[in-house]
mmCIF file of C-alpha atoms in Angstrom:
data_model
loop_
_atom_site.group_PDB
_atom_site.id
_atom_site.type_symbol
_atom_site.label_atom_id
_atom_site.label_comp_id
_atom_site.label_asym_id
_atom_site.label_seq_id
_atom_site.Cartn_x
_atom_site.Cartn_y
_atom_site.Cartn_z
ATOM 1 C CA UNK U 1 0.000 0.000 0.000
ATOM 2 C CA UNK U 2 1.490 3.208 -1.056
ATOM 3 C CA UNK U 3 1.696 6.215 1.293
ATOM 4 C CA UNK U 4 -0.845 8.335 -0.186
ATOM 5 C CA UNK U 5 -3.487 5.602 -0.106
ATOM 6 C CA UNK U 6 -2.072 5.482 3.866
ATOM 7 C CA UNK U 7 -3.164 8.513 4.325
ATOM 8 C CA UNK U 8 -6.706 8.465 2.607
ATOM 9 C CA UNK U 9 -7.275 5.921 5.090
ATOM 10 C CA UNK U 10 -9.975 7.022 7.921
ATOM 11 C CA UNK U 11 -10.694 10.474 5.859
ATOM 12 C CA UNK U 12 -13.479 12.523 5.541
ATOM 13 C CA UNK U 13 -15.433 11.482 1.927
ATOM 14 C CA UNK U 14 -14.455 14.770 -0.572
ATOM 15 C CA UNK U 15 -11.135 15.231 1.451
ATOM 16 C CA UNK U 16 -8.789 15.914 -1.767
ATOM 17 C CA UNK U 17 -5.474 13.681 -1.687
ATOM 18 C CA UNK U 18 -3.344 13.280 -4.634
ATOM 19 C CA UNK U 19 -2.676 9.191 -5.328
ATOM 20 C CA UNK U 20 0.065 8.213 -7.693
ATOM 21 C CA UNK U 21 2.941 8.645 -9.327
ATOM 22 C CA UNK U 22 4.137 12.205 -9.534
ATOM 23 C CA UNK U 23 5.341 12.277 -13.558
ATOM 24 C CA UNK U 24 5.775 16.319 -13.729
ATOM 25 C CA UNK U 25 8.074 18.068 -11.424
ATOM 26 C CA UNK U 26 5.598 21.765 -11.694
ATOM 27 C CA UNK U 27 2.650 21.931 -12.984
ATOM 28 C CA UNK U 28 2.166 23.693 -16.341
ATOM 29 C CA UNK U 29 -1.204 25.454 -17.579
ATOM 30 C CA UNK U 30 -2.218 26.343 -21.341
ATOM 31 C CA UNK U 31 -5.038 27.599 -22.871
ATOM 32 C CA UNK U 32 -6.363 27.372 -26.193
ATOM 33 C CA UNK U 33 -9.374 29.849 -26.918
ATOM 34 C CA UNK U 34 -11.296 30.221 -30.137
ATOM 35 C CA UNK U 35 -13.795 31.653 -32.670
ATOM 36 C CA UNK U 36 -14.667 30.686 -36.484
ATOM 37 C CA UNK U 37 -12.494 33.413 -37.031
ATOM 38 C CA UNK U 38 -9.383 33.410 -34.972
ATOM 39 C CA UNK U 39 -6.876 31.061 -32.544
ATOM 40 C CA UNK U 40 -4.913 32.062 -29.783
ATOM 41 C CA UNK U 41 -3.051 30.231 -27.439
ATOM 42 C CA UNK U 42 -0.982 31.030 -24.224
ATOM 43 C CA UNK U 43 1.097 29.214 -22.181
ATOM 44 C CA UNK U 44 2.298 29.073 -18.438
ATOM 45 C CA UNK U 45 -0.867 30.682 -17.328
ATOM 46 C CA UNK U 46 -2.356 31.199 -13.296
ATOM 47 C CA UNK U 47 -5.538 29.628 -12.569
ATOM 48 C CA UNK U 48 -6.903 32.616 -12.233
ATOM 49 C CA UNK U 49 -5.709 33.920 -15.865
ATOM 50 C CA UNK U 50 -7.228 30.704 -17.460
ATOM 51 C CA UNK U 51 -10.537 31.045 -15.895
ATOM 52 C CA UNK U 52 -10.622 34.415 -16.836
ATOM 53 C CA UNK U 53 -9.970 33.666 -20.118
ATOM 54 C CA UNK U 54 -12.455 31.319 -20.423
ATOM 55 C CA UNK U 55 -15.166 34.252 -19.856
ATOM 56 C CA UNK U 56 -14.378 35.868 -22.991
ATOM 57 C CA UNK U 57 -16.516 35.061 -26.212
ATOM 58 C CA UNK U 58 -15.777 31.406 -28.120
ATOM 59 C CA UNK U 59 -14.846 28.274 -27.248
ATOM 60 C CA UNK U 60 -11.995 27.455 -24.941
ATOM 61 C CA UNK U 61 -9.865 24.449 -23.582
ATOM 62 C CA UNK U 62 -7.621 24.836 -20.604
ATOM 63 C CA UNK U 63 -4.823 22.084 -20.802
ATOM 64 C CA UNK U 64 -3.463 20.931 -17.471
ATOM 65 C CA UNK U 65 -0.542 19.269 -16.677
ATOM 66 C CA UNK U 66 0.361 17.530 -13.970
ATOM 67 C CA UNK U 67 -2.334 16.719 -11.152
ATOM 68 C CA UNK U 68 -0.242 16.439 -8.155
ATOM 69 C CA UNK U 69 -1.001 20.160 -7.705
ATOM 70 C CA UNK U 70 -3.807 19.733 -5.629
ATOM 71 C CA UNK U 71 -4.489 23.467 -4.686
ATOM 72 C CA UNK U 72 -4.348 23.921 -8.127
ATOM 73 C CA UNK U 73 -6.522 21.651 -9.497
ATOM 74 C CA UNK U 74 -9.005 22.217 -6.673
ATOM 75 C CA UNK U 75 -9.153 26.270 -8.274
ATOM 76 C CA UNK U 76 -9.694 25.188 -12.133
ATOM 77 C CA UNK U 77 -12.110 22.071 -10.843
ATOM 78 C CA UNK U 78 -14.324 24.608 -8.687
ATOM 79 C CA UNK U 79 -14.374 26.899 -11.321
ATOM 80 C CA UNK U 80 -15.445 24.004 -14.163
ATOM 81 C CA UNK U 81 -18.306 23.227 -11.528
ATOM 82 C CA UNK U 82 -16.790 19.775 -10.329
ATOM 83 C CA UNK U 83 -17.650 18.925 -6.181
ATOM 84 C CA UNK U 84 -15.096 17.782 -3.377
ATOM 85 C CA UNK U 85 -16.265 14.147 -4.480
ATOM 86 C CA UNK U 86 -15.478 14.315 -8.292
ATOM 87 C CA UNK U 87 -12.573 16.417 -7.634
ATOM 88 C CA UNK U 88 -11.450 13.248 -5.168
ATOM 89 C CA UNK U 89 -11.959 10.852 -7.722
ATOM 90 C CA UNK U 90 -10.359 13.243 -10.499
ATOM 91 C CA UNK U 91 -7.086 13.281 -8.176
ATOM 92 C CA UNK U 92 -6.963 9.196 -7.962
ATOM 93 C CA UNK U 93 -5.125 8.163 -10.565
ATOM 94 C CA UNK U 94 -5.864 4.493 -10.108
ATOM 95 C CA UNK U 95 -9.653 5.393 -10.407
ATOM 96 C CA UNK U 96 -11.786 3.808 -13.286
ATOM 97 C CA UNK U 97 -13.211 5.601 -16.479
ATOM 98 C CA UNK U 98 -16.629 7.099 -15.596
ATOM 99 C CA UNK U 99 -18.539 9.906 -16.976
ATOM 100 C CA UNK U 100 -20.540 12.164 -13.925
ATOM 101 C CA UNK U 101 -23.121 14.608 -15.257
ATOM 102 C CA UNK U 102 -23.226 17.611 -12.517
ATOM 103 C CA UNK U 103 -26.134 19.625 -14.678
ATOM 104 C CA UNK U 104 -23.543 22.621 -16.097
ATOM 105 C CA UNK U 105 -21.086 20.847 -16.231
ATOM 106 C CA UNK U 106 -20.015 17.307 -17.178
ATOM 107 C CA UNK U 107 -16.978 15.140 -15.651
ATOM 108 C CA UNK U 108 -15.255 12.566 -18.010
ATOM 109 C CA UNK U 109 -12.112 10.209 -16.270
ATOM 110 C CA UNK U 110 -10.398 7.540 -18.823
ATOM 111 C CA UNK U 111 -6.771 6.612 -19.621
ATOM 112 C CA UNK U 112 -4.149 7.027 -21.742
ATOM 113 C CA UNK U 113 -2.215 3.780 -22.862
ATOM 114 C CA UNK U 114 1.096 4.009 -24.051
ATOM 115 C CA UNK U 115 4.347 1.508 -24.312
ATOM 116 C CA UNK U 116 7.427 2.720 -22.362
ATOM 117 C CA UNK U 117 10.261 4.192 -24.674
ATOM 118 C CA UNK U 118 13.130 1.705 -22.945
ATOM 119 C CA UNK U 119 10.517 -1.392 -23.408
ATOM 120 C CA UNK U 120 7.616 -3.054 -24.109
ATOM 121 C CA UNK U 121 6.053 -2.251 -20.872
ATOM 122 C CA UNK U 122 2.709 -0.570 -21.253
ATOM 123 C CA UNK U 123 2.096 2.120 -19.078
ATOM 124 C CA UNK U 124 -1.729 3.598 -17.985
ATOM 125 C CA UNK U 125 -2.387 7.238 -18.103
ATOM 126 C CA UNK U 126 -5.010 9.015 -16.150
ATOM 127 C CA UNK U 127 -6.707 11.831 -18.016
ATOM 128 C CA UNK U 128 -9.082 14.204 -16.811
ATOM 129 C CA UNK U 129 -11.824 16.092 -19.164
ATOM 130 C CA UNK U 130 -14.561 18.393 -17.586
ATOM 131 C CA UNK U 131 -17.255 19.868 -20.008
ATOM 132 C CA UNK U 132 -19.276 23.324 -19.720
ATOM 133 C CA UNK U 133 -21.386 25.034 -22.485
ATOM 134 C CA UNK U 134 -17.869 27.021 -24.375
ATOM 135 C CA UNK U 135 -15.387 25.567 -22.154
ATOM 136 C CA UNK U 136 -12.995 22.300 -21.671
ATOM 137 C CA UNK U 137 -10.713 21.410 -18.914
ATOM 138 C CA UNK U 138 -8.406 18.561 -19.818
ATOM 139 C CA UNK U 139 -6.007 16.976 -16.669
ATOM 140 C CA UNK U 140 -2.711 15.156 -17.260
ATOM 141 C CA UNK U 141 -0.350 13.422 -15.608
ATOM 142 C CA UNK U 142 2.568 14.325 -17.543
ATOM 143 C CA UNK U 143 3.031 16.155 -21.329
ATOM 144 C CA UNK U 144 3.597 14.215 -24.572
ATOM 145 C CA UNK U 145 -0.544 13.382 -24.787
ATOM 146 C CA UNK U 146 -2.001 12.040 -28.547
ATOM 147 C CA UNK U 147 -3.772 15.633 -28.380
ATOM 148 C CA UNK U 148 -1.726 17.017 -30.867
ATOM 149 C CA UNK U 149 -3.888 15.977 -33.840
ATOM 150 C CA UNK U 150 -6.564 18.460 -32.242
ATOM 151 C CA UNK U 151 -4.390 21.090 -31.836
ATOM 152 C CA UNK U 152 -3.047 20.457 -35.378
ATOM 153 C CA UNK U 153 -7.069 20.487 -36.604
ATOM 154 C CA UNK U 154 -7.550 23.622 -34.422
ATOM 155 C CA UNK U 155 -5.308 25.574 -36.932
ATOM 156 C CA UNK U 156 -7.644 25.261 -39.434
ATOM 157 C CA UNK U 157 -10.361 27.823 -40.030
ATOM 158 C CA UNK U 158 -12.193 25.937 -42.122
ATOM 159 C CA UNK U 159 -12.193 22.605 -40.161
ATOM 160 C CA UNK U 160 -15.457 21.842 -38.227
ATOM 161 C CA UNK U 161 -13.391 21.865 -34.944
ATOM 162 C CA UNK U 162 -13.485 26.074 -35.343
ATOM 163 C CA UNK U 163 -17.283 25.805 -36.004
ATOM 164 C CA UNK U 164 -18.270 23.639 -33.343
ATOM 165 C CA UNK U 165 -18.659 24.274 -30.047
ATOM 166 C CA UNK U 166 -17.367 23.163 -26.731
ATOM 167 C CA UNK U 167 -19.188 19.687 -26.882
ATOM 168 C CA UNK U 168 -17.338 18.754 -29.939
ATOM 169 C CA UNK U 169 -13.951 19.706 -28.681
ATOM 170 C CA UNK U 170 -14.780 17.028 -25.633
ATOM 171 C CA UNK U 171 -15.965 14.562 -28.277
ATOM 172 C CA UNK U 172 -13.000 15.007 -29.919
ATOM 173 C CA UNK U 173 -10.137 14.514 -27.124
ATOM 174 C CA UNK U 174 -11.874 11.537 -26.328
ATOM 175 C CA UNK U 175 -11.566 10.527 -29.942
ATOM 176 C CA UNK U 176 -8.170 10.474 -30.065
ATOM 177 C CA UNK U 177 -7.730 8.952 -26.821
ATOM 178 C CA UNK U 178 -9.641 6.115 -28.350
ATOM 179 C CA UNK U 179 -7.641 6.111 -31.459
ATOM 180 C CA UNK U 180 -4.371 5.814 -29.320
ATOM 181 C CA UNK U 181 -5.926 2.303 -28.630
ATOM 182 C CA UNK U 182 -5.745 0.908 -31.989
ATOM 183 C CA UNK U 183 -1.683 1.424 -32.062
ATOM 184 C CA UNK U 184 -0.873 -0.140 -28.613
ATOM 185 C CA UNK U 185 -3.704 -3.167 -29.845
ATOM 186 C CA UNK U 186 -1.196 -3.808 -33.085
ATOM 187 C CA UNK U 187 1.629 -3.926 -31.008
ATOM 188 C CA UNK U 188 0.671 -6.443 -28.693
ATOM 189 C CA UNK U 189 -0.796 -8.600 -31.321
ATOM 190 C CA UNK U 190 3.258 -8.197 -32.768
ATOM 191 C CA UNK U 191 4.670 -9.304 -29.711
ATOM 192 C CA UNK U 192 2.093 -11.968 -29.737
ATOM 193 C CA UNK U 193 3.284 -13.402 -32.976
ATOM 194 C CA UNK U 194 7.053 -13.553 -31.362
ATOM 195 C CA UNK U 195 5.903 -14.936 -28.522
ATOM 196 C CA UNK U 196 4.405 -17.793 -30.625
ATOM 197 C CA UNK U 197 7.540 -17.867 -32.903
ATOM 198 C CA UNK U 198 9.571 -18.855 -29.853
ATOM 199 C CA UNK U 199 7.322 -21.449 -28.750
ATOM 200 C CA UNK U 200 8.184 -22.905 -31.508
ATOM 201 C CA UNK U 201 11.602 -22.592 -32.022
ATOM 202 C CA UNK U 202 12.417 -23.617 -28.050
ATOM 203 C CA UNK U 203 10.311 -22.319 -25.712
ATOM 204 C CA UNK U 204 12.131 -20.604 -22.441
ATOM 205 C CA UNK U 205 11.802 -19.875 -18.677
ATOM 206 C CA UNK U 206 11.771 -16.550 -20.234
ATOM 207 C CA UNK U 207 9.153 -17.016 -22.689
ATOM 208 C CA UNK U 208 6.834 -17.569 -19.266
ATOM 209 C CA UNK U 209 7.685 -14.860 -18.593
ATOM 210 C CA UNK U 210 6.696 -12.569 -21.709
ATOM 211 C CA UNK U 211 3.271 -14.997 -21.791
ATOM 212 C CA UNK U 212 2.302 -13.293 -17.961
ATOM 213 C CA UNK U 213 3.860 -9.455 -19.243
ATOM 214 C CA UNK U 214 1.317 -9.625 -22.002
ATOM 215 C CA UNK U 215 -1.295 -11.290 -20.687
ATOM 216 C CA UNK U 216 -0.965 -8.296 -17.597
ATOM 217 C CA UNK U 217 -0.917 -5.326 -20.132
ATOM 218 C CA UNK U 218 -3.998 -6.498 -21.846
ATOM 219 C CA UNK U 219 -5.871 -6.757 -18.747
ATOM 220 C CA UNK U 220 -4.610 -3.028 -18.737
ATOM 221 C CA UNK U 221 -6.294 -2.612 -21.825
ATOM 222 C CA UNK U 222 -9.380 -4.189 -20.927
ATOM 223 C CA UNK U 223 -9.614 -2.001 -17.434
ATOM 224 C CA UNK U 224 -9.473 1.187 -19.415
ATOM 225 C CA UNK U 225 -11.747 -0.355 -22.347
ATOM 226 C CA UNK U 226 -14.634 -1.864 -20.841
ATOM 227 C CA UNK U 227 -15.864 1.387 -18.453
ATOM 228 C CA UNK U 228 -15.216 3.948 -21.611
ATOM 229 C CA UNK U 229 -17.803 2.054 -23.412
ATOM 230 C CA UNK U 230 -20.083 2.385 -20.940
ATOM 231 C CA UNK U 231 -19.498 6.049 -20.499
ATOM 232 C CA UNK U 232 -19.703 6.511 -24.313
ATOM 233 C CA UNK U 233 -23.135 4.418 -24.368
ATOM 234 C CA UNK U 234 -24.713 6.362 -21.707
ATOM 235 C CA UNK U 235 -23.446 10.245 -23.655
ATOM 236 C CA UNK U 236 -25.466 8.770 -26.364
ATOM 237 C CA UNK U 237 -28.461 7.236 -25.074
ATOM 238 C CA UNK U 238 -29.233 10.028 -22.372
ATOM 239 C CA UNK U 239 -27.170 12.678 -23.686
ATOM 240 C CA UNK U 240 -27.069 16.281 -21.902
ATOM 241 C CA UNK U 241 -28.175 19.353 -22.014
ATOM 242 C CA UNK U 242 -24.019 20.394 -23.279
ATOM 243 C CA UNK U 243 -23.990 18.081 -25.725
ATOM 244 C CA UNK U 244 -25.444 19.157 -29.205
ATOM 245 C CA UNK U 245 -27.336 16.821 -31.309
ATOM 246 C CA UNK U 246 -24.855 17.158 -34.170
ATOM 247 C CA UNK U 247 -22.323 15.791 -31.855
ATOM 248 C CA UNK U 248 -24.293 12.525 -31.076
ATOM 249 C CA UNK U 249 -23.679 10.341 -34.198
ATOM 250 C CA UNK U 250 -20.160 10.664 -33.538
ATOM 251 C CA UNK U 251 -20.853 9.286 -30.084
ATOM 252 C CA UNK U 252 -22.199 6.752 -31.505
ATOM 253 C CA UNK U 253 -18.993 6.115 -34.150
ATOM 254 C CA UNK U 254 -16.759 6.433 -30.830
ATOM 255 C CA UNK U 255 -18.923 3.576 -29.319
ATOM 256 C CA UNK U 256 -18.580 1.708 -32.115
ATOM 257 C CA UNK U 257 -14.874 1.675 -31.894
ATOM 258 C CA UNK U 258 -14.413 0.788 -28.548
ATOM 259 C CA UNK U 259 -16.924 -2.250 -29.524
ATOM 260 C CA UNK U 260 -14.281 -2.991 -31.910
ATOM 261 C CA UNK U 261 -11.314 -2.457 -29.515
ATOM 262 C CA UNK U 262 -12.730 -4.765 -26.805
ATOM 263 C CA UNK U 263 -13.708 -7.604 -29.755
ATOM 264 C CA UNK U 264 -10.121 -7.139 -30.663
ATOM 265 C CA UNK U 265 -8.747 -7.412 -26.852
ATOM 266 C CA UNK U 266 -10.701 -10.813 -26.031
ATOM 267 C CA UNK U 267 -9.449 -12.433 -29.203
ATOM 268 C CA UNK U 268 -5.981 -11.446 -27.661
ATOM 269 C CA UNK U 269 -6.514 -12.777 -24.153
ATOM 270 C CA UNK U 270 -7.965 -16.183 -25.734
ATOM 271 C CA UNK U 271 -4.523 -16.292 -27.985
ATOM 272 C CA UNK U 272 -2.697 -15.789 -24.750
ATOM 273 C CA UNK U 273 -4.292 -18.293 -22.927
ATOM 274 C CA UNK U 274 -3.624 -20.555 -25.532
ATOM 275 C CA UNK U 275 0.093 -19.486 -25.651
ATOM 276 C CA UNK U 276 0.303 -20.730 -22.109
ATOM 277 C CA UNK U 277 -1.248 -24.122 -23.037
ATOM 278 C CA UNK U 278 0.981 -24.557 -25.334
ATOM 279 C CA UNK U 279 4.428 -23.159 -23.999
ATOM 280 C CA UNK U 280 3.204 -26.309 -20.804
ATOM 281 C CA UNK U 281 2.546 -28.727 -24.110
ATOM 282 C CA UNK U 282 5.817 -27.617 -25.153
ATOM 283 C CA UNK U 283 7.658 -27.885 -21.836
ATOM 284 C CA UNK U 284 6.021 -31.405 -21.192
ATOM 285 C CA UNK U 285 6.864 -32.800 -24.835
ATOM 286 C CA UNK U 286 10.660 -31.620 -24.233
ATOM 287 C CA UNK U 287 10.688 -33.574 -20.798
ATOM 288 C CA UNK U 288 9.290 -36.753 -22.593
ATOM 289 C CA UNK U 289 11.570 -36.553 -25.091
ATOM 290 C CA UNK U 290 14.210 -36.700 -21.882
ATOM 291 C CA UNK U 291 12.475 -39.475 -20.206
ATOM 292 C CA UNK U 292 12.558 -41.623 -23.683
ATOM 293 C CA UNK U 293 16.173 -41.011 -24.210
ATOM 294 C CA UNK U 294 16.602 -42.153 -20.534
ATOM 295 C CA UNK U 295 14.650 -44.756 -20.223
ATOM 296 C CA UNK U 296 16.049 -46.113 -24.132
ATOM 297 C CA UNK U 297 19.571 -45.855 -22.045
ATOM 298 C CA UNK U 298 18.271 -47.227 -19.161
ATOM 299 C CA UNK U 299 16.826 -50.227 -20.866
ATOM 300 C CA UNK U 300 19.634 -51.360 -22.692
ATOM 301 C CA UNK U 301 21.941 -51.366 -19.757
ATOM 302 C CA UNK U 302 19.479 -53.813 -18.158
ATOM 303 C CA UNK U 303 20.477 -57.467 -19.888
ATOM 304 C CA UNK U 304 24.342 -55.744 -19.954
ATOM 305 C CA UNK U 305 24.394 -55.236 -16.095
ATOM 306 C CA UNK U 306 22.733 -58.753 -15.632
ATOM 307 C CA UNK U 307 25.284 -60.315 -17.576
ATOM 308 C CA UNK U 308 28.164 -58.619 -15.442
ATOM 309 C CA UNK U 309 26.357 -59.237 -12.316
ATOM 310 C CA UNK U 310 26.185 -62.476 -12.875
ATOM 311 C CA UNK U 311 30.071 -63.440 -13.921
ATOM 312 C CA UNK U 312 30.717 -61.025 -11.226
ATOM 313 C CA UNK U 313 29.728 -63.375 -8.828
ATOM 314 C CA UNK U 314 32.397 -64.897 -6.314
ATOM 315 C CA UNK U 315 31.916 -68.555 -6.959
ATOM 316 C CA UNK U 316 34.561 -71.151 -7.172
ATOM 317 C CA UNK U 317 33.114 -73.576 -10.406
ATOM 318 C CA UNK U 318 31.964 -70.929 -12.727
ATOM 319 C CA UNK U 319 32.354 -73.233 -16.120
ATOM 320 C CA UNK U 320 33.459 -69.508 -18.104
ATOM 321 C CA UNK U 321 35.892 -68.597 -15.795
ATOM 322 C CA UNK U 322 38.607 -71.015 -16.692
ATOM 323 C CA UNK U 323 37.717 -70.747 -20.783
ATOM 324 C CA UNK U 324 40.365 -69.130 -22.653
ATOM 325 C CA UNK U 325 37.751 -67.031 -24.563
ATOM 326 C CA UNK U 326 35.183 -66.206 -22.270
ATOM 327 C CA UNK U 327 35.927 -62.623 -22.053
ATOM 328 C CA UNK U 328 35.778 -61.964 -25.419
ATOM 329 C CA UNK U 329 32.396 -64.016 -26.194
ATOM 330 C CA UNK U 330 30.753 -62.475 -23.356
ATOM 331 C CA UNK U 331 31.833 -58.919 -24.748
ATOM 332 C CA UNK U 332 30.156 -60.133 -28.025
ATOM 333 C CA UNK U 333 27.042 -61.559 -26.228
ATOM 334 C CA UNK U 334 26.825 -57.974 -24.698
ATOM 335 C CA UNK U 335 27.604 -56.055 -28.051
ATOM 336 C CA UNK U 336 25.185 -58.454 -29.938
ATOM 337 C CA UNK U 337 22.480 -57.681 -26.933
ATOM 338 C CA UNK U 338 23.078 -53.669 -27.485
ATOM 339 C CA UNK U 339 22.810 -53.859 -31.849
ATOM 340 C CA UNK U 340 19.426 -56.061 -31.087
ATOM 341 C CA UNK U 341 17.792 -53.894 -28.998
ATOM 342 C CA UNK U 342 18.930 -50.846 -31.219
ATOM 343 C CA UNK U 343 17.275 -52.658 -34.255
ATOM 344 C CA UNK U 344 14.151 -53.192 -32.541
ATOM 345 C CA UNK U 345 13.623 -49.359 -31.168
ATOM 346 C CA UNK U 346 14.501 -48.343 -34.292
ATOM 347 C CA UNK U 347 11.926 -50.722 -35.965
ATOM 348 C CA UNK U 348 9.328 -49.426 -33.197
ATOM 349 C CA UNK U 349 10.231 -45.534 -34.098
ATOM 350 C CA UNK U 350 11.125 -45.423 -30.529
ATOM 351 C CA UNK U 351 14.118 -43.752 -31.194
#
């Protein structure tokens, strides 16, 4: 148990405690505000400068990142309309992807998933969007998000991002949070082909170990899949009073590709379930194939020791022992005992 969750034991409900990994060493704030006819965007801003902005005509989005700050996230949360409760569960990283509808305002939590740089660990993201009629507040962890395709659509007048309103701009963060998915999906499905390519070849302690790695990270997957879809469902069946109409059928698109994410996940955790069956068929074929070269040894030492044992005995009228070419017939009774029972294994495709 880490020492934040230590300390969240025995609180108040609403008490506001940061839990997990600090990624960002200070906190940095942007904001993004637009109009069909203009884009401006400033960075390193005060709470207080970013909710001021967000006052002026047009749509704005308010980037955050870094949510240790908890003074500071408490500000830009209270001025979004979020309570002591969602703020709690907006600060718990290890929280699940849920959607809260607070009347002017709307609370959306789901993660980022992303393979480490040094690896092929995949790591979880918490991020953080909050909805009002012409304004978005997105919480990160740490920079380097897939948001850049929306600020890259942003920059066009003409795109329907800059005709839209603030709904859309929520739609379409979450967009590309799903479309991250589809990337880190292709990857494990590569390093589920090598996996099976070393099964083959000869299967490892360490290819156990790569068979429990994957089969971890797509449980990660299917943590942060299975609750968006949910969220997703419900935006589209009950909607809200900040979400347009226009802006449904893409819900309903985004819902379809998380249908297609999860199909995609479970035929991934059956294939690694049946990579472990088979890396244990593997394993037990390789120690059969031991036991049969043993036990071929084994047996044709049997008639070889009996013969020895026998003229190894300390009797005085052994007929054998006084003929000049004993030793040499028994080594050809032994020899001709060894070719025989070669012949007949190999006749048997025993060996």
């Amino acid at each position: 148990m880490s020492d934040a969750v230590k300390q969240r034991v025995g609180l108040s409900p609403g008490t506001l405690l940061h839990i997990g990994e600090r990624r960002l060493e200070t906190a940095r704030l942007e904001l993004i505000s637009y109009t069909p006819e203009q884009l401006e965007r400033r960075d390193d801003l005060t709470p207080d400068d970013a909710l001021e902005g967000c006052r002026s005509p047009g749509v704005h989005w308010v980037n955050l990142l870094g949510i240790h700050d908890v003074p500071l996230v408490e500000q830009l949360g209270r001025g979004f309309g979020l309570n002591s409760l969602a703020l709690e569960d907006l600060l718990d990283t290890d929280h699940r992807p849920k959607a809260e509808n607070f009347g002017d305002s709307l609370l959306i939590i789901l993660k980022i998933l992303s393979f480490e740089k040094t690896g092929d660990r995949l790591t979880s993201e918490q991020v953080s969007i909050a909805l009002t009629d012409k304004a978005v507040l997105s919480i990160q962890e740490q920079p380097g998000d897939v948001f850049d395709g929306v600020r890259e659509r942003l920059r066009s007048p003409r795109g329907r991002h800059r005709q839209r309103g603030a709904d859309y701009l929520a739609y379409s963060l979450i967009d590309s949070v799903v479309d991250s998915y589809f990337p880190v999906l292709e990857r494990l499905g590569e390093l589920l082909v090598d996996i099976e390519e070393e099964l083959a070849d000869r299967p490892q302690r360490a290819t156990l170990q790569r068979i429990h790695a994957l089969k971890r990270d797509l449980m990660i997957v299917r943590k942060a899949v299975w609750p968006l879809r949910e969220v997703v469902s419900g935006l589209e069946r009950e909607g809200s009073e900040l979400i347009d109409e226009r802006t449904i059928p893409f819900l309903r698109d985004l819902y379809e590709h998380l249908v297609q994410i999860i199909d995609t996940t479970e035929i991934l955790r059956d294939s690694v379930s049946g990579l472990l069956d088979l890396y244990l068929s593997s394993i037990s074929q390789r120690t059969n194939e031991v036991m049969k070269v043993l036990t071929v040894v084994a047996t044709i030492f049997i008639p070889l020791t009996f013969l020895v044992g026998v003229y190894g005995m300390n009797f005085d009228y052994m007929p054998e022992l006084r003929w000049r070419w004993g030793y040499p017939a028994l080594w050809l009774v032994m020899l001709v005992c060894v070719v025989g029972m070669l012949i007949a294994f190999w006749r048997k495709k025993w060996l």
